[in-house]
Amino acid sequence: MPMRVRPDVSVVVIAYNDAARLPRAVASSLAQSLGGVETVIVDDASTDGTGEAADRLAAAHPGRVRALHLPVNSGGCGRPRNVGVERSDGRYVMFLDSDDLLDRHACLNLLSAAQETGADLVSGLCDRVFLDVPKGAKGRVRPWYPWLYQRSAVYASLEENPDLLYDTLSTNKLYRRGFLEDGALRFVERLHYEDLLFSAEAYMAAARTALIPHRVYNWLVRERQVMPSISNRRDELANFADRLEIHRRIDMLFELRGADGLKRAKDAKFVNHDLLLYLRELRDRDPVHRARFLDLAAGYLAGLDPVVFETANPLAAIAAFLVKEGDRDGALAAAEYLPGGRSDLRARLAERDGRIFWGGGPPRGDLGRRVLDVTDFGFHVCPLKELRPAAVVTRLEMRGGRARMAGHVLNPLDRIPRGASLSASLEFRDRRRDARRARVPAEIVHEGGRLEWRAEFDPRARVRPIGFVDPVWDVRLRVKVDGEEIVTRPGESAATGAAGGPDLRGVGLPVRPRLTRLAGDVLRSYVTEGGHLAFALATADPRTRRAATAVARVAGSAPARTG
């Protein structure tokens, strides 16, 4: 029997209940332009046929694909990856998740860099591909920290480039097997976010780390799915608790090595990236979840070196600092605000001694004054139309055949003086055809730190959808101040959501579509991902709903589509 040639690279593919996508991932490993690649599939005790799919792939590609089966589900990625390392043979190791894809030249480019530089660890560019976004559309492909991969580079230590801690993925990297074995480098088990700790340990242990500007990994992201991946289940408090535990273990690693600078760099990354991921999604959580999450976050943030709040990105630092200080409204407003974009300004601002500070009152202490100083953002001097103060809906109901809406608009720094000439209107805008709009007069009055507005109207007369072609309508509040117009999008409070005011979901405004009532007879309210009020055309009458379903079925038939 001929001696088996040792593979250059082992690609460890981990899978759990992913029988449909596993063959595609394995195909990307089999299609590598580098010849000496073995694929080791580790099935984490799946119950859907993934194990059988793995066995079929191994039988179809003997000598190139092997299938391993864990007897009990591990509940995470650490155990199957460790088993894959231990049972594979390649001189170098890569990791691939069953729902992702390797670039065709990933192994070749990474191995070439490893051999040329003598690096223990080589990392390449990862592209996130958002499958819910149409092909060719802007935003479908988003590189993961591309600024790290603008050119080839070799580092003798993590201290030479602490920004490597931003890329803690294990899947866009190639590891020398001897390096993993000599350092006893393995993934922590029974905790999620094992990549973060493993990557920190690997960066610290590597005598050389190389980066290449080539794409090596395609991280396929489907945001609208029933069951998100483990790392994306940010609605679970246990998920965040695991992330904090991993960060504490990294803290211990750096403390044992006396790497205070690296710990501060890692903490800044936590503030800039990890924490913001969760804060920006808190709007959709219930009040109990929000309170518990913020307590967990505040406890961890209290232990950070205060200098981190001055080195992190300004608004991320403000959000983290205010979470620590207990100003949760101000923290969430900072997390949601994106300078230079089209974000609403939801926070109150304060002026002291010619400086502008985030939050409604004077900051406490020297650190607070430095972190919360937002004078350079120009909120006090920019044109009102660029300020985009947030508008909150405090009333939305139908009564006596008329819609009644009310709310308030923030007046930061009292930029709108009490004696200003004010007028306002509500605007319903067809999301698909921006030019189609319906306006409703609104009353507006000055109330110091905010402007109070209200409107009452007959939606049947004011808002006339065509039907079928215009199913979604957004809402704008247009305010004129001494002739200068401010346009805002009314919605929920940033911090409290529906719990802090009326439920903005499910209120029906009766309408008469121009085409036919079979297209719908009510605009049903909902709240967008950004927290803004919007309406969807629906049918309230059961008889109309049955007829509309039949019409939609006919409209969807082949003759109707081609007619």
PDB file of C-alpha atoms in Angstrom, residues 223-469:
ATOM      1  CA  GLU A 223     -30.301  38.574   8.720  1.00  0.00           C
ATOM      2  CA  ARG A 224     -33.929  37.607   8.148  1.00  0.00           C
ATOM      3  CA  GLN A 225     -33.957  34.025   9.356  1.00  0.00           C
ATOM      4  CA  VAL A 226     -35.980  32.173  11.964  1.00  0.00           C
ATOM      5  CA  MET A 227     -33.001  30.906  13.951  1.00  0.00           C
ATOM      6  CA  PRO A 228     -29.911  33.167  13.844  1.00  0.00           C
ATOM      7  CA  SER A 229     -26.455  31.673  14.265  1.00  0.00           C
ATOM      8  CA  ILE A 230     -25.147  31.284  17.807  1.00  0.00           C
ATOM      9  CA  SER A 231     -23.033  34.442  17.668  1.00  0.00           C
ATOM     10  CA  ASN A 232     -25.958  36.492  16.333  1.00  0.00           C
ATOM     11  CA  ARG A 233     -28.430  35.629  19.104  1.00  0.00           C
ATOM     12  CA  ARG A 234     -27.935  38.969  20.780  1.00  0.00           C
ATOM     13  CA  ASP A 235     -31.479  38.929  22.105  1.00  0.00           C
ATOM     14  CA  GLU A 236     -30.367  36.364  24.697  1.00  0.00           C
ATOM     15  CA  LEU A 237     -28.794  37.697  27.899  1.00  0.00           C
ATOM     16  CA  ALA A 238     -26.709  34.516  28.154  1.00  0.00           C
ATOM     17  CA  ASN A 239     -25.140  35.473  24.833  1.00  0.00           C
ATOM     18  CA  PHE A 240     -23.871  38.775  26.250  1.00  0.00           C
ATOM     19  CA  ALA A 241     -22.842  37.107  29.515  1.00  0.00           C
ATOM     20  CA  ASP A 242     -20.675  34.682  27.511  1.00  0.00           C
ATOM     21  CA  ARG A 243     -19.074  37.556  25.630  1.00  0.00           C
ATOM     22  CA  LEU A 244     -18.230  39.315  28.901  1.00  0.00           C
ATOM     23  CA  GLU A 245     -16.752  36.116  30.351  1.00  0.00           C
ATOM     24  CA  ILE A 246     -14.545  35.719  27.277  1.00  0.00           C
ATOM     25  CA  HIS A 247     -13.391  39.333  27.641  1.00  0.00           C
ATOM     26  CA  ARG A 248     -12.569  38.722  31.305  1.00  0.00           C
ATOM     27  CA  ARG A 249     -10.417  35.746  30.321  1.00  0.00           C
ATOM     28  CA  ILE A 250      -8.605  37.859  27.744  1.00  0.00           C
ATOM     29  CA  ASP A 251      -8.113  40.508  30.446  1.00  0.00           C
ATOM     30  CA  MET A 252      -6.510  37.852  32.641  1.00  0.00           C
ATOM     31  CA  LEU A 253      -4.261  36.733  29.772  1.00  0.00           C
ATOM     32  CA  PHE A 254      -2.965  40.265  29.230  1.00  0.00           C
ATOM     33  CA  GLU A 255      -2.615  40.933  32.942  1.00  0.00           C
ATOM     34  CA  LEU A 256      -0.526  37.773  33.431  1.00  0.00           C
ATOM     35  CA  ARG A 257       1.732  38.898  30.584  1.00  0.00           C
ATOM     36  CA  GLY A 258       1.951  42.454  31.903  1.00  0.00           C
ATOM     37  CA  ALA A 259       0.492  43.670  28.605  1.00  0.00           C
ATOM     38  CA  ASP A 260      -1.383  46.703  29.925  1.00  0.00           C
ATOM     39  CA  GLY A 261      -1.271  48.495  26.589  1.00  0.00           C
ATOM     40  CA  LEU A 262      -2.830  45.525  24.809  1.00  0.00           C
ATOM     41  CA  LYS A 263      -5.564  45.306  27.409  1.00  0.00           C
ATOM     42  CA  ARG A 264      -6.430  48.957  26.868  1.00  0.00           C
ATOM     43  CA  ALA A 265      -6.477  48.402  23.101  1.00  0.00           C
ATOM     44  CA  LYS A 266      -8.763  45.395  23.545  1.00  0.00           C
ATOM     45  CA  ASP A 267     -11.047  47.379  25.839  1.00  0.00           C
ATOM     46  CA  ALA A 268     -11.292  50.170  23.283  1.00  0.00           C
ATOM     47  CA  LYS A 269     -12.308  47.564  20.713  1.00  0.00           C
ATOM     48  CA  PHE A 270     -14.952  46.289  23.135  1.00  0.00           C
ATOM     49  CA  VAL A 271     -16.359  49.813  23.446  1.00  0.00           C
ATOM     50  CA  ASN A 272     -16.138  50.570  19.716  1.00  0.00           C
ATOM     51  CA  HIS A 273     -17.532  47.287  18.430  1.00  0.00           C
ATOM     52  CA  ASP A 274     -18.825  44.658  20.857  1.00  0.00           C
ATOM     53  CA  LEU A 275     -20.911  46.896  23.104  1.00  0.00           C
ATOM     54  CA  LEU A 276     -22.385  48.929  20.249  1.00  0.00           C
ATOM     55  CA  LEU A 277     -23.704  45.764  18.571  1.00  0.00           C
ATOM     56  CA  TYR A 278     -25.979  45.169  21.531  1.00  0.00           C
ATOM     57  CA  LEU A 279     -26.853  48.767  22.390  1.00  0.00           C
ATOM     58  CA  ARG A 280     -28.148  49.418  18.872  1.00  0.00           C
ATOM     59  CA  GLU A 281     -30.593  46.530  19.209  1.00  0.00           C
ATOM     60  CA  LEU A 282     -31.918  47.308  22.686  1.00  0.00           C
ATOM     61  CA  ARG A 283     -34.912  49.222  21.288  1.00  0.00           C
ATOM     62  CA  ASP A 284     -36.581  45.918  20.389  1.00  0.00           C
ATOM     63  CA  ARG A 285     -36.039  44.326  23.806  1.00  0.00           C
ATOM     64  CA  ASP A 286     -38.515  44.362  26.650  1.00  0.00           C
ATOM     65  CA  PRO A 287     -37.846  46.635  29.671  1.00  0.00           C
ATOM     66  CA  VAL A 288     -36.697  43.775  31.927  1.00  0.00           C
ATOM     67  CA  HIS A 289     -34.180  42.589  29.322  1.00  0.00           C
ATOM     68  CA  ARG A 290     -32.885  46.134  28.813  1.00  0.00           C
ATOM     69  CA  ALA A 291     -32.419  46.700  32.536  1.00  0.00           C
ATOM     70  CA  ARG A 292     -30.581  43.403  33.057  1.00  0.00           C
ATOM     71  CA  PHE A 293     -28.392  43.919  30.011  1.00  0.00           C
ATOM     72  CA  LEU A 294     -27.394  47.415  31.083  1.00  0.00           C
ATOM     73  CA  ASP A 295     -26.609  46.175  34.596  1.00  0.00           C
ATOM     74  CA  LEU A 296     -24.304  43.490  33.150  1.00  0.00           C
ATOM     75  CA  ALA A 297     -22.613  46.031  30.873  1.00  0.00           C
ATOM     76  CA  ALA A 298     -22.207  48.639  33.637  1.00  0.00           C
ATOM     77  CA  GLY A 299     -20.550  46.072  35.903  1.00  0.00           C
ATOM     78  CA  TYR A 300     -17.938  45.235  33.270  1.00  0.00           C
ATOM     79  CA  LEU A 301     -17.363  48.830  32.184  1.00  0.00           C
ATOM     80  CA  ALA A 302     -16.739  49.902  35.779  1.00  0.00           C
ATOM     81  CA  GLY A 303     -13.547  47.847  35.774  1.00  0.00           C
ATOM     82  CA  LEU A 304     -12.015  49.406  32.656  1.00  0.00           C
ATOM     83  CA  ASP A 305      -9.062  51.757  32.790  1.00  0.00           C
ATOM     84  CA  PRO A 306     -10.648  55.248  32.529  1.00  0.00           C
ATOM     85  CA  VAL A 307      -8.241  56.144  29.721  1.00  0.00           C
ATOM     86  CA  VAL A 308     -10.200  53.756  27.468  1.00  0.00           C
ATOM     87  CA  PHE A 309     -13.113  56.206  27.409  1.00  0.00           C
ATOM     88  CA  GLU A 310     -10.772  58.830  25.968  1.00  0.00           C
ATOM     89  CA  THR A 311      -9.152  56.574  23.344  1.00  0.00           C
ATOM     90  CA  ALA A 312     -12.298  54.898  21.987  1.00  0.00           C
ATOM     91  CA  ASN A 313     -14.334  56.505  19.205  1.00  0.00           C
ATOM     92  CA  PRO A 314     -16.153  59.572  20.625  1.00  0.00           C
ATOM     93  CA  LEU A 315     -19.787  58.480  20.421  1.00  0.00           C
ATOM     94  CA  ALA A 316     -19.017  54.867  21.347  1.00  0.00           C
ATOM     95  CA  ALA A 317     -17.086  56.199  24.348  1.00  0.00           C
ATOM     96  CA  ILE A 318     -20.005  58.434  25.320  1.00  0.00           C
ATOM     97  CA  ALA A 319     -22.397  55.476  25.129  1.00  0.00           C
ATOM     98  CA  ALA A 320     -20.134  53.269  27.264  1.00  0.00           C
ATOM     99  CA  PHE A 321     -19.380  56.005  29.776  1.00  0.00           C
ATOM    100  CA  LEU A 322     -23.068  56.808  30.258  1.00  0.00           C
ATOM    101  CA  VAL A 323     -23.972  53.132  30.645  1.00  0.00           C
ATOM    102  CA  LYS A 324     -21.389  52.994  33.421  1.00  0.00           C
ATOM    103  CA  GLU A 325     -22.771  56.185  34.975  1.00  0.00           C
ATOM    104  CA  GLY A 326     -26.391  55.025  34.801  1.00  0.00           C
ATOM    105  CA  ASP A 327     -27.634  57.570  32.190  1.00  0.00           C
ATOM    106  CA  ARG A 328     -29.241  54.979  29.986  1.00  0.00           C
ATOM    107  CA  ASP A 329     -31.285  57.339  27.804  1.00  0.00           C
ATOM    108  CA  GLY A 330     -28.169  59.320  26.913  1.00  0.00           C
ATOM    109  CA  ALA A 331     -26.185  56.131  26.327  1.00  0.00           C
ATOM    110  CA  LEU A 332     -28.659  54.632  23.871  1.00  0.00           C
ATOM    111  CA  ALA A 333     -29.044  57.944  22.050  1.00  0.00           C
ATOM    112  CA  ALA A 334     -25.260  58.046  21.559  1.00  0.00           C
ATOM    113  CA  ALA A 335     -25.159  54.430  20.370  1.00  0.00           C
ATOM    114  CA  GLU A 336     -27.766  55.139  17.697  1.00  0.00           C
ATOM    115  CA  TYR A 337     -26.321  58.427  16.455  1.00  0.00           C
ATOM    116  CA  LEU A 338     -24.132  58.228  13.346  1.00  0.00           C
ATOM    117  CA  PRO A 339     -22.369  61.534  12.585  1.00  0.00           C
ATOM    118  CA  GLY A 340     -22.474  62.621   8.985  1.00  0.00           C
ATOM    119  CA  GLY A 341     -25.359  60.282   8.214  1.00  0.00           C
ATOM    120  CA  ARG A 342     -29.092  60.669   8.561  1.00  0.00           C
ATOM    121  CA  SER A 343     -29.376  59.769  12.225  1.00  0.00           C
ATOM    122  CA  ASP A 344     -31.796  61.458  14.588  1.00  0.00           C
ATOM    123  CA  LEU A 345     -30.354  63.475  17.458  1.00  0.00           C
ATOM    124  CA  ARG A 346     -32.202  61.937  20.412  1.00  0.00           C
ATOM    125  CA  ALA A 347     -30.092  63.268  23.296  1.00  0.00           C
ATOM    126  CA  ARG A 348     -30.388  66.551  25.109  1.00  0.00           C
ATOM    127  CA  LEU A 349     -27.317  68.767  24.959  1.00  0.00           C
ATOM    128  CA  ALA A 350     -25.949  71.117  27.587  1.00  0.00           C
ATOM    129  CA  GLU A 351     -23.786  74.248  27.220  1.00  0.00           C
ATOM    130  CA  ARG A 352     -21.254  75.153  29.903  1.00  0.00           C
ATOM    131  CA  ASP A 353     -18.529  77.784  29.605  1.00  0.00           C
ATOM    132  CA  GLY A 354     -18.767  77.835  25.834  1.00  0.00           C
ATOM    133  CA  ARG A 355     -18.507  74.042  25.489  1.00  0.00           C
ATOM    134  CA  ILE A 356     -21.261  71.640  24.395  1.00  0.00           C
ATOM    135  CA  PHE A 357     -21.825  68.388  26.286  1.00  0.00           C
ATOM    136  CA  TRP A 358     -23.898  65.297  25.538  1.00  0.00           C
ATOM    137  CA  GLY A 359     -26.715  64.871  28.064  1.00  0.00           C
ATOM    138  CA  GLY A 360     -29.191  67.103  29.812  1.00  0.00           C
ATOM    139  CA  GLY A 361     -27.042  68.249  32.714  1.00  0.00           C
ATOM    140  CA  PRO A 362     -23.464  69.307  33.431  1.00  0.00           C
ATOM    141  CA  PRO A 363     -21.030  66.366  33.336  1.00  0.00           C
ATOM    142  CA  ARG A 364     -19.562  65.228  36.621  1.00  0.00           C
ATOM    143  CA  GLY A 365     -15.795  65.148  37.075  1.00  0.00           C
ATOM    144  CA  ASP A 366     -12.912  65.901  34.757  1.00  0.00           C
ATOM    145  CA  LEU A 367     -13.261  62.579  32.906  1.00  0.00           C
ATOM    146  CA  GLY A 368     -16.950  63.197  32.268  1.00  0.00           C
ATOM    147  CA  ARG A 369     -16.243  66.665  30.905  1.00  0.00           C
ATOM    148  CA  ARG A 370     -13.614  65.303  28.524  1.00  0.00           C
ATOM    149  CA  VAL A 371     -15.622  62.300  27.313  1.00  0.00           C
ATOM    150  CA  LEU A 372     -18.974  64.068  26.926  1.00  0.00           C
ATOM    151  CA  ASP A 373     -17.614  67.170  25.201  1.00  0.00           C
ATOM    152  CA  VAL A 374     -19.170  67.238  21.712  1.00  0.00           C
ATOM    153  CA  THR A 375     -18.354  70.835  20.828  1.00  0.00           C
ATOM    154  CA  ASP A 376     -16.459  69.724  17.742  1.00  0.00           C
ATOM    155  CA  PHE A 377     -19.592  68.096  16.314  1.00  0.00           C
ATOM    156  CA  GLY A 378     -20.974  71.596  15.748  1.00  0.00           C
ATOM    157  CA  PHE A 379     -24.486  70.988  17.072  1.00  0.00           C
ATOM    158  CA  HIS A 380     -24.586  74.595  18.279  1.00  0.00           C
ATOM    159  CA  VAL A 381     -23.688  76.165  14.927  1.00  0.00           C
ATOM    160  CA  CYS A 382     -24.909  73.842  12.170  1.00  0.00           C
ATOM    161  CA  PRO A 383     -28.031  74.822  10.184  1.00  0.00           C
ATOM    162  CA  LEU A 384     -31.260  73.634  11.796  1.00  0.00           C
ATOM    163  CA  LYS A 385     -32.059  71.383   8.833  1.00  0.00           C
ATOM    164  CA  GLU A 386     -28.829  69.442   9.475  1.00  0.00           C
ATOM    165  CA  LEU A 387     -29.524  69.041  13.183  1.00  0.00           C
ATOM    166  CA  ARG A 388     -32.240  66.401  12.661  1.00  0.00           C
ATOM    167  CA  PRO A 389     -33.723  66.557  16.183  1.00  0.00           C
ATOM    168  CA  ALA A 390     -35.715  63.459  17.106  1.00  0.00           C
ATOM    169  CA  ALA A 391     -39.510  63.488  17.021  1.00  0.00           C
ATOM    170  CA  VAL A 392     -41.411  61.195  19.400  1.00  0.00           C
ATOM    171  CA  VAL A 393     -45.015  60.092  18.952  1.00  0.00           C
ATOM    172  CA  THR A 394     -47.003  60.268  22.198  1.00  0.00           C
ATOM    173  CA  ARG A 395     -50.467  59.695  20.736  1.00  0.00           C
ATOM    174  CA  LEU A 396     -51.749  57.586  17.834  1.00  0.00           C
ATOM    175  CA  GLU A 397     -55.401  56.565  17.710  1.00  0.00           C
ATOM    176  CA  MET A 398     -58.630  56.566  15.712  1.00  0.00           C
ATOM    177  CA  ARG A 399     -61.621  58.207  17.380  1.00  0.00           C
ATOM    178  CA  GLY A 400     -64.929  59.211  15.816  1.00  0.00           C
ATOM    179  CA  GLY A 401     -63.661  58.459  12.328  1.00  0.00           C
ATOM    180  CA  ARG A 402     -60.678  60.787  12.717  1.00  0.00           C
ATOM    181  CA  ALA A 403     -57.016  60.016  13.274  1.00  0.00           C
ATOM    182  CA  ARG A 404     -55.404  61.761  16.219  1.00  0.00           C
ATOM    183  CA  MET A 405     -51.618  62.004  16.385  1.00  0.00           C
ATOM    184  CA  ALA A 406     -49.410  63.996  18.743  1.00  0.00           C
ATOM    185  CA  GLY A 407     -45.864  64.144  20.010  1.00  0.00           C
ATOM    186  CA  HIS A 408     -42.873  66.348  20.534  1.00  0.00           C
ATOM    187  CA  VAL A 409     -39.656  67.354  18.787  1.00  0.00           C
ATOM    188  CA  LEU A 410     -36.392  67.856  20.661  1.00  0.00           C
ATOM    189  CA  ASN A 411     -35.105  71.424  20.781  1.00  0.00           C
ATOM    190  CA  PRO A 412     -31.383  70.960  21.469  1.00  0.00           C
ATOM    191  CA  LEU A 413     -29.653  73.897  23.163  1.00  0.00           C
ATOM    192  CA  ASP A 414     -32.860  75.889  22.630  1.00  0.00           C
ATOM    193  CA  ARG A 415     -31.722  76.447  19.058  1.00  0.00           C
ATOM    194  CA  ILE A 416     -35.347  77.278  18.231  1.00  0.00           C
ATOM    195  CA  PRO A 417     -36.127  80.455  20.204  1.00  0.00           C
ATOM    196  CA  ARG A 418     -39.460  80.910  21.952  1.00  0.00           C
ATOM    197  CA  GLY A 419     -40.524  83.768  19.689  1.00  0.00           C
ATOM    198  CA  ALA A 420     -39.810  81.938  16.420  1.00  0.00           C
ATOM    199  CA  SER A 421     -42.492  81.673  13.772  1.00  0.00           C
ATOM    200  CA  LEU A 422     -43.561  78.006  13.696  1.00  0.00           C
ATOM    201  CA  SER A 423     -45.665  75.890  11.341  1.00  0.00           C
ATOM    202  CA  ALA A 424     -45.794  72.128  10.780  1.00  0.00           C
ATOM    203  CA  SER A 425     -47.303  69.356   8.698  1.00  0.00           C
ATOM    204  CA  LEU A 426     -47.345  65.571   8.789  1.00  0.00           C
ATOM    205  CA  GLU A 427     -46.341  63.885   5.559  1.00  0.00           C
ATOM    206  CA  PHE A 428     -47.244  60.352   4.468  1.00  0.00           C
ATOM    207  CA  ARG A 429     -44.753  59.204   1.821  1.00  0.00           C
ATOM    208  CA  ASP A 430     -44.943  56.197  -0.513  1.00  0.00           C
ATOM    209  CA  ARG A 431     -41.724  54.310   0.176  1.00  0.00           C
ATOM    210  CA  ARG A 432     -41.418  53.036  -3.402  1.00  0.00           C
ATOM    211  CA  ARG A 433     -42.253  56.336  -5.111  1.00  0.00           C
ATOM    212  CA  ASP A 434     -40.849  59.199  -3.127  1.00  0.00           C
ATOM    213  CA  ALA A 435     -42.761  61.789  -5.137  1.00  0.00           C
ATOM    214  CA  ARG A 436     -46.132  60.404  -3.985  1.00  0.00           C
ATOM    215  CA  ARG A 437     -46.908  62.199  -0.748  1.00  0.00           C
ATOM    216  CA  ALA A 438     -49.940  63.256   1.274  1.00  0.00           C
ATOM    217  CA  ARG A 439     -49.684  66.158   3.710  1.00  0.00           C
ATOM    218  CA  VAL A 440     -51.756  66.869   6.812  1.00  0.00           C
ATOM    219  CA  PRO A 441     -51.641  70.218   8.671  1.00  0.00           C
ATOM    220  CA  ALA A 442     -50.325  70.016  12.235  1.00  0.00           C
ATOM    221  CA  GLU A 443     -50.365  72.423  15.151  1.00  0.00           C
ATOM    222  CA  ILE A 444     -47.034  73.104  16.840  1.00  0.00           C
ATOM    223  CA  VAL A 445     -46.078  75.162  19.882  1.00  0.00           C
ATOM    224  CA  HIS A 446     -42.863  75.978  21.703  1.00  0.00           C
ATOM    225  CA  GLU A 447     -42.440  74.293  25.103  1.00  0.00           C
ATOM    226  CA  GLY A 448     -38.860  75.167  26.090  1.00  0.00           C
ATOM    227  CA  GLY A 449     -36.670  72.122  25.545  1.00  0.00           C
ATOM    228  CA  ARG A 450     -39.032  70.730  22.949  1.00  0.00           C
ATOM    229  CA  LEU A 451     -41.776  71.559  20.461  1.00  0.00           C
ATOM    230  CA  GLU A 452     -45.191  69.978  21.021  1.00  0.00           C
ATOM    231  CA  TRP A 453     -47.171  69.006  17.911  1.00  0.00           C
ATOM    232  CA  ARG A 454     -50.539  67.452  17.160  1.00  0.00           C
ATOM    233  CA  ALA A 455     -52.698  66.669  14.155  1.00  0.00           C
ATOM    234  CA  GLU A 456     -56.285  65.533  13.628  1.00  0.00           C
ATOM    235  CA  PHE A 457     -57.558  64.423  10.211  1.00  0.00           C
ATOM    236  CA  ASP A 458     -59.779  62.051   8.246  1.00  0.00           C
ATOM    237  CA  PRO A 459     -57.369  59.495   6.744  1.00  0.00           C
ATOM    238  CA  ARG A 460     -59.923  58.456   4.092  1.00  0.00           C
ATOM    239  CA  ALA A 461     -59.839  61.943   2.625  1.00  0.00           C
ATOM    240  CA  ARG A 462     -56.179  62.800   3.224  1.00  0.00           C
ATOM    241  CA  VAL A 463     -54.269  59.620   2.335  1.00  0.00           C
ATOM    242  CA  ARG A 464     -55.305  57.869  -0.886  1.00  0.00           C
ATOM    243  CA  PRO A 465     -53.041  54.945  -1.815  1.00  0.00           C
ATOM    244  CA  ILE A 466     -53.330  53.558  -5.333  1.00  0.00           C
ATOM    245  CA  GLY A 467     -53.331  49.999  -4.023  1.00  0.00           C
ATOM    246  CA  PHE A 468     -51.042  46.983  -4.621  1.00  0.00           C
ATOM    247  CA  VAL A 469     -48.191  49.174  -5.965  1.00  0.00           C
TER     248      VAL A 469
END
